[in-house]
CSV table of N, CA, C and O in Angstrom, one decimal:
chain,number,residue,atom,x,y,z
A,133,VAL,N,36.5,-10.9,21.0
A,133,VAL,CA,35.0,-10.8,20.6
A,133,VAL,C,35.0,-10.8,19.1
A,133,VAL,O,35.7,-9.9,18.5
A,134,ASP,N,34.2,-11.6,18.6
A,134,ASP,CA,34.1,-11.6,17.0
A,134,ASP,C,32.9,-10.8,16.7
A,134,ASP,O,31.7,-11.2,17.0
A,135,LEU,N,33.1,-9.7,16.0
A,135,LEU,CA,32.0,-8.9,15.6
A,135,LEU,C,31.9,-8.8,14.1
A,135,LEU,O,32.8,-8.4,13.4
A,136,ASP,N,30.7,-9.3,13.6
A,136,ASP,CA,30.5,-9.5,12.1
A,136,ASP,C,29.2,-9.1,11.8
A,136,ASP,O,28.2,-9.6,12.3
A,137,LEU,N,29.0,-8.2,10.8
A,137,LEU,CA,27.7,-7.8,10.3
A,137,LEU,C,26.8,-9.0,9.9
A,137,LEU,O,25.7,-9.0,10.1
A,138,ASP,N,27.5,-10.0,9.2
A,138,ASP,CA,26.8,-11.2,8.7
A,138,ASP,C,26.2,-12.0,9.8
A,138,ASP,O,25.4,-12.9,9.6
A,139,ASP,N,26.7,-11.8,11.0
A,139,ASP,CA,26.2,-12.6,12.2
A,139,ASP,C,25.0,-12.0,12.9
A,139,ASP,O,24.3,-12.6,13.7
A,140,LEU,N,24.6,-10.8,12.4
A,140,LEU,CA,23.5,-10.1,13.1
A,140,LEU,C,22.1,-10.7,12.6
A,140,LEU,O,22.0,-11.1,11.4
A,141,THR,N,21.2,-10.8,13.5
A,141,THR,CA,19.8,-11.1,13.1
A,141,THR,C,19.2,-9.8,12.4
A,141,THR,O,19.8,-8.7,12.5
A,142,MET,N,18.1,-10.0,11.7
A,142,MET,CA,17.4,-8.8,11.1
A,142,MET,C,17.1,-7.7,12.2
A,142,MET,O,17.3,-6.6,11.9
A,143,ASP,N,16.6,-8.2,13.3
A,143,ASP,CA,16.2,-7.2,14.4
A,143,ASP,C,17.5,-6.5,14.9
A,143,ASP,O,17.4,-5.3,15.1
A,144,GLU,N,18.6,-7.2,15.0
A,144,GLU,CA,19.8,-6.6,15.5
A,144,GLU,C,20.3,-5.5,14.4
A,144,GLU,O,20.8,-4.4,14.8
A,145,ALA,N,20.2,-5.9,13.2
A,145,ALA,CA,20.7,-5.1,12.1
A,145,ALA,C,19.8,-3.7,12.1
A,145,ALA,O,20.4,-2.7,11.9
A,146,GLU,N,18.5,-3.9,12.4
A,146,GLU,CA,17.7,-2.8,12.4
A,146,GLU,C,18.0,-1.9,13.6
A,146,GLU,O,18.0,-0.6,13.5
A,147,LEU,N,18.3,-2.4,14.8
A,147,LEU,CA,18.7,-1.7,15.9
A,147,LEU,C,20.0,-1.0,15.7
A,147,LEU,O,20.1,0.2,16.1
A,148,LEU,N,20.9,-1.6,14.9
A,148,LEU,CA,22.2,-1.0,14.7
A,148,LEU,C,22.0,0.2,13.8
A,148,LEU,O,22.6,1.2,14.0
A,149,GLU,N,21.2,0.0,12.7
A,149,GLU,CA,20.8,1.2,11.9
A,149,GLU,C,20.2,2.3,12.7
A,149,GLU,O,20.6,3.5,12.5
A,150,GLU,N,19.4,2.0,13.6
A,150,GLU,CA,18.7,3.1,14.4
A,150,GLU,C,19.6,3.9,15.3
A,150,GLU,O,19.7,5.0,15.3
A,151,VAL,N,20.5,3.0,16.0
A,151,VAL,CA,21.4,3.7,17.0
A,151,VAL,C,22.6,4.4,16.3
A,151,VAL,O,23.0,5.5,16.8
A,152,LEU,N,23.0,4.0,15.1
A,152,LEU,CA,24.0,4.7,14.4
A,152,LEU,C,23.5,5.7,13.3
A,152,LEU,O,24.2,6.5,12.8
A,153,ASP,N,22.2,5.7,13.1
A,153,ASP,CA,21.6,6.6,12.2
A,153,ASP,C,22.2,6.5,10.8
A,153,ASP,O,22.5,7.5,10.2
A,154,MET,N,22.4,5.3,10.3
A,154,MET,CA,22.8,5.0,8.9
A,154,MET,C,22.4,3.6,8.5
A,154,MET,O,22.2,2.8,9.4
A,155,GLY,N,22.3,3.4,7.2
A,155,GLY,CA,21.9,2.1,6.7
A,155,GLY,C,23.0,1.1,6.8
A,155,GLY,O,24.2,1.4,7.0
A,156,ILE,N,22.6,-0.1,6.8
A,156,ILE,CA,23.5,-1.3,6.9
A,156,ILE,C,24.6,-1.2,5.8
A,156,ILE,O,25.7,-1.5,6.0
A,157,ASP,N,24.3,-0.8,4.5
A,157,ASP,CA,25.2,-0.7,3.5
A,157,ASP,C,26.3,0.4,3.8
A,157,ASP,O,27.5,0.2,3.6
A,158,GLU,N,25.9,1.5,4.4
A,158,GLU,CA,26.8,2.5,4.8
A,158,GLU,C,27.7,2.1,5.9
A,158,GLU,O,28.9,2.3,5.9
A,159,ILE,N,27.1,1.3,6.8
A,159,ILE,CA,27.9,0.8,7.9
A,159,ILE,C,29.0,-0.2,7.4
A,159,ILE,O,30.2,0.0,7.8
A,160,ALA,N,28.6,-1.1,6.5
A,160,ALA,CA,29.6,-2.0,5.9
A,160,ALA,C,30.7,-1.3,5.2
A,160,ALA,O,31.8,-1.6,5.2
A,161,GLU,N,30.3,-0.2,4.4
A,161,GLU,CA,31.3,0.6,3.7
A,161,GLU,C,32.2,1.3,4.6
A,161,GLU,O,33.5,1.3,4.4
A,162,ARG,N,31.8,1.9,5.7
A,162,ARG,CA,32.6,2.6,6.7
A,162,ARG,C,33.6,1.7,7.3
A,162,ARG,O,34.7,2.0,7.7
A,163,LEU,N,33.1,0.4,7.6
A,163,LEU,CA,34.0,-0.6,8.2
A,163,LEU,C,35.2,-0.9,7.3
A,163,LEU,O,36.3,-1.2,7.8
A,164,GLN,N,35.0,-0.8,6.0
A,164,GLN,CA,36.1,-1.1,5.0
A,164,GLN,C,37.0,0.1,4.7
A,164,GLN,O,38.1,-0.1,4.3
A,165,ALA,N,36.3,1.3,5.0
A,165,ALA,CA,37.1,2.5,4.5
A,165,ALA,C,38.0,2.9,5.7
A,165,ALA,O,37.7,2.6,6.8
A,166,PRO,N,39.0,3.8,5.3
A,166,PRO,CA,39.9,4.3,6.4
A,166,PRO,C,39.0,5.4,7.2
A,166,PRO,O,38.1,5.9,6.6
A,167,GLY,N,39.4,5.6,8.4
A,167,GLY,CA,38.7,6.6,9.2
A,167,GLY,C,38.1,6.1,10.4
A,167,GLY,O,38.3,4.9,10.7
A,168,PRO,N,37.5,6.9,11.3
A,168,PRO,CA,37.0,6.5,12.6
A,168,PRO,C,35.9,5.4,12.4
A,168,PRO,O,35.0,5.5,11.5
A,169,LYS,N,36.0,4.4,13.3
A,169,LYS,CA,35.0,3.4,13.4
A,169,LYS,C,34.5,3.0,14.8
A,169,LYS,O,33.8,2.1,14.9
A,170,ILE,N,35.0,3.7,15.8
A,170,ILE,CA,34.7,3.3,17.1
A,170,ILE,C,33.2,3.3,17.5
A,170,ILE,O,32.8,2.3,18.2
A,171,ARG,N,32.5,4.2,16.9
A,171,ARG,CA,31.0,4.2,17.2
A,171,ARG,C,30.4,2.9,16.6
A,171,ARG,O,29.5,2.3,17.1
A,172,ILE,N,30.8,2.5,15.4
A,172,ILE,CA,30.3,1.3,14.8
A,172,ILE,C,30.7,0.1,15.6
A,172,ILE,O,29.9,-0.8,15.9
A,173,PHE,N,31.9,0.1,16.0
A,173,PHE,CA,32.5,-1.0,16.9
A,173,PHE,C,31.7,-1.1,18.1
A,173,PHE,O,31.3,-2.2,18.6
A,174,ARG,N,31.3,0.0,18.7
A,174,ARG,CA,30.6,0.1,20.0
A,174,ARG,C,29.1,-0.5,19.7
A,174,ARG,O,28.6,-1.2,20.6
A,175,GLY,N,28.6,-0.1,18.5
A,175,GLY,CA,27.2,-0.7,18.2
A,175,GLY,C,27.2,-2.2,18.1
A,175,GLY,O,26.4,-2.9,18.6
A,176,LEU,N,28.2,-2.7,17.4
A,176,LEU,CA,28.4,-4.2,17.2
A,176,LEU,C,28.6,-4.9,18.5
A,176,LEU,O,28.1,-5.9,18.8
A,177,LEU,N,29.4,-4.3,19.3
A,177,LEU,CA,29.8,-4.9,20.7
A,177,LEU,C,28.5,-4.8,21.5
A,177,LEU,O,28.2,-5.9,22.3
A,178,TRP,N,27.8,-3.8,21.5
A,178,TRP,CA,26.5,-3.7,22.3
A,178,TRP,C,25.5,-4.8,21.9
A,178,TRP,O,25.0,-5.6,22.7
A,179,LEU,N,25.3,-5.0,20.6
A,179,LEU,CA,24.5,-6.1,20.1
A,179,LEU,C,25.0,-7.4,20.5
A,179,LEU,O,24.2,-8.3,20.9
A,180,HIS,N,26.3,-7.7,20.4
A,180,HIS,CA,26.9,-8.9,20.7
A,180,HIS,C,26.7,-9.2,22.3
A,180,HIS,O,26.2,-10.3,22.6
A,181,LYS,N,26.9,-8.3,23.1
A,181,LYS,CA,26.8,-8.4,24.6
A,181,LYS,C,25.3,-8.5,25.0
A,181,LYS,O,25.0,-9.2,26.0
A,182,ARG,N,24.5,-7.8,24.3
A,182,ARG,CA,23.1,-7.8,24.8
A,182,ARG,C,22.4,-9.2,24.5
A,182,ARG,O,21.2,-9.5,25.1
A,183,ARG,N,23.0,-10.1,23.8
A,183,ARG,CA,22.5,-11.4,23.6
A,183,ARG,C,22.4,-12.2,24.9
A,183,ARG,O,21.6,-13.0,25.2
A,184,SER,N,23.5,-11.9,25.8
A,184,SER,CA,23.5,-12.5,27.1
A,184,SER,C,23.0,-11.6,28.2
A,184,SER,O,22.8,-12.1,29.3
A,185,ASP,N,22.9,-10.3,27.9
A,185,ASP,CA,22.4,-9.3,28.9
A,185,ASP,C,21.5,-8.3,28.2
A,185,ASP,O,21.9,-7.3,27.8
A,186,PRO,N,20.2,-8.8,28.0
A,186,PRO,CA,19.3,-8.0,27.2
A,186,PRO,C,19.0,-6.6,27.8
A,186,PRO,O,18.6,-5.7,27.1
A,187,ALA,N,19.4,-6.4,29.1
A,187,ALA,CA,19.2,-5.0,29.8
A,187,ALA,C,20.3,-4.0,29.4
A,187,ALA,O,20.3,-2.9,29.7
A,188,LEU,N,21.4,-4.5,28.8
A,188,LEU,CA,22.5,-3.7,28.5
A,188,LEU,C,22.1,-2.7,27.5
A,188,LEU,O,21.4,-3.0,26.5
A,189,THR,N,22.6,-1.5,27.7
A,189,THR,CA,22.2,-0.3,26.8
A,189,THR,C,23.5,0.1,25.9
A,189,THR,O,24.6,-0.3,26.3
A,190,PHE,N,23.2,0.7,24.9
A,190,PHE,CA,24.2,1.3,24.0
A,190,PHE,C,25.1,2.2,24.9
A,190,PHE,O,26.4,2.2,24.7
A,191,ASP,N,24.5,3.0,25.8
A,191,ASP,CA,25.3,3.8,26.6
A,191,ASP,C,26.2,3.1,27.5
A,191,ASP,O,27.3,3.5,27.9
A,192,ASP,N,25.8,1.9,28.0
A,192,ASP,CA,26.6,1.1,29.0
A,192,ASP,C,27.9,0.7,28.3
A,192,ASP,O,28.9,0.8,29.0
A,193,VAL,N,27.9,0.4,27.1
A,193,VAL,CA,29.1,0.0,26.4
A,193,VAL,C,30.1,1.1,26.3
A,193,VAL,O,31.3,0.8,26.2
A,194,LYS,N,29.7,2.4,26.2
A,194,LYS,CA,30.7,3.5,26.0
A,194,LYS,C,31.6,3.6,27.2
A,194,LYS,O,32.6,4.2,27.1
A,195,HIS,N,31.2,3.1,28.3
A,195,HIS,CA,32.0,3.2,29.5
A,195,HIS,C,33.0,2.0,29.7
A,195,HIS,O,33.8,2.0,30.6
A,196,LEU,N,32.9,1.1,28.8
A,196,LEU,CA,33.9,0.0,28.8
A,196,LEU,C,35.2,0.4,28.3
A,196,LEU,O,35.3,1.0,27.2
A,197,ARG,N,36.3,0.0,28.9
A,197,ARG,CA,37.6,0.3,28.4
A,197,ARG,C,38.0,-0.7,27.3
A,197,ARG,O,37.6,-1.9,27.4
A,198,VAL,N,38.7,-0.3,26.4
A,198,VAL,CA,39.0,-1.1,25.2
A,198,VAL,C,39.7,-2.3,25.7
A,198,VAL,O,39.4,-3.4,25.2
A,199,GLY,N,40.6,-2.3,26.7
A,199,GLY,CA,41.3,-3.4,27.2
A,199,GLY,C,40.5,-4.4,27.9
A,199,GLY,O,40.9,-5.5,28.2
A,200,GLN,N,39.2,-4.0,28.2
A,200,GLN,CA,38.3,-4.9,29.0
A,200,GLN,C,37.5,-5.8,28.0
A,200,GLN,O,36.9,-6.8,28.4
A,201,ILE,N,37.5,-5.5,26.8
A,201,ILE,CA,36.7,-6.2,25.8
A,201,ILE,C,37.1,-7.7,25.7
A,201,ILE,O,38.3,-8.0,25.5
A,202,GLY,N,36.2,-8.6,26.0
A,202,GLY,CA,36.5,-10.0,26.1
A,202,GLY,C,36.9,-10.5,27.4
A,202,GLY,O,37.2,-11.6,27.6
A,203,GLY,N,36.9,-9.6,28.4
A,203,GLY,CA,37.3,-10.1,29.7
A,203,GLY,C,37.1,-9.0,30.7
A,203,GLY,O,36.7,-7.8,30.4
A,204,GLY,N,37.2,-9.3,31.9
A,204,GLY,CA,37.2,-8.3,33.0
A,204,GLY,C,35.8,-8.0,33.6
A,204,GLY,O,35.4,-8.8,34.5
A,205,ASP,N,35.0,-7.0,33.1
A,205,ASP,CA,33.8,-6.7,33.6
A,205,ASP,C,32.8,-7.8,33.4
A,205,ASP,O,32.4,-7.9,32.2
A,206,PRO,N,32.3,-8.5,34.4
A,206,PRO,CA,31.3,-9.6,34.1
A,206,PRO,C,30.0,-9.1,33.5
A,206,PRO,O,29.4,-9.8,32.7
A,207,LYS,N,29.6,-7.9,33.7
A,207,LYS,CA,28.4,-7.4,33.0
A,207,LYS,C,28.6,-7.2,31.5
A,207,LYS,O,27.7,-7.3,30.7
A,208,LEU,N,29.8,-7.0,31.1
A,208,LEU,CA,30.0,-6.6,29.6
A,208,LEU,C,30.9,-7.7,29.0
A,208,LEU,O,31.3,-7.6,27.8
A,209,SER,N,31.1,-8.8,29.7
A,209,SER,CA,31.9,-9.9,29.1
A,209,SER,C,31.2,-11.2,29.3
A,209,SER,O,30.7,-11.5,30.3
A,210,ASN,N,31.4,-12.1,28.4
A,210,ASN,CA,30.9,-13.5,28.4
A,210,ASN,C,32.0,-14.3,29.1
A,210,ASN,O,31.7,-15.5,29.4
A,211,ASP,N,33.2,-13.8,29.3
A,211,ASP,CA,34.2,-14.6,29.8
A,211,ASP,C,34.2,-14.5,31.3
A,211,ASP,O,33.7,-13.5,31.9
A,212,ALA,N,34.6,-15.6,31.9
A,212,ALA,CA,34.7,-15.6,33.4
A,212,ALA,C,35.8,-14.7,33.9
A,212,ALA,O,36.8,-14.6,33.3
A,213,PRO,N,35.6,-14.0,35.1
A,213,PRO,CA,36.6,-13.3,35.6
A,213,PRO,C,37.9,-14.0,36.0
A,213,PRO,O,37.9,-15.2,36.2
A,214,ALA,N,39.0,-13.4,35.8
A,214,ALA,CA,40.3,-14.0,36.1
A,214,ALA,C,40.4,-14.3,37.6
A,214,ALA,O,39.9,-13.5,38.4
A,215,ALA,N,41.0,-15.4,37.8
A,215,ALA,CA,41.2,-15.9,39.3
A,215,ALA,C,42.3,-15.2,39.9
A,215,ALA,O,43.3,-14.9,39.3
């Protein structure tokens, strides 16, 4: 899954700011700085996945296992399930 702030629409950027309670500049800085980033990653993944599943919530993404990203759970993945 390719997660990039530059790929966000203005609406998605605003949603990300709201859910993370920080401005887009701070989000970008934190992505570059050492330290915890999983909540930001979760927000970006949520926005990416909700493009194909608008009903997906930020909470839904927290239940996804890191190893499932990009595959596995059809609700949270654009990839087809493995045969």
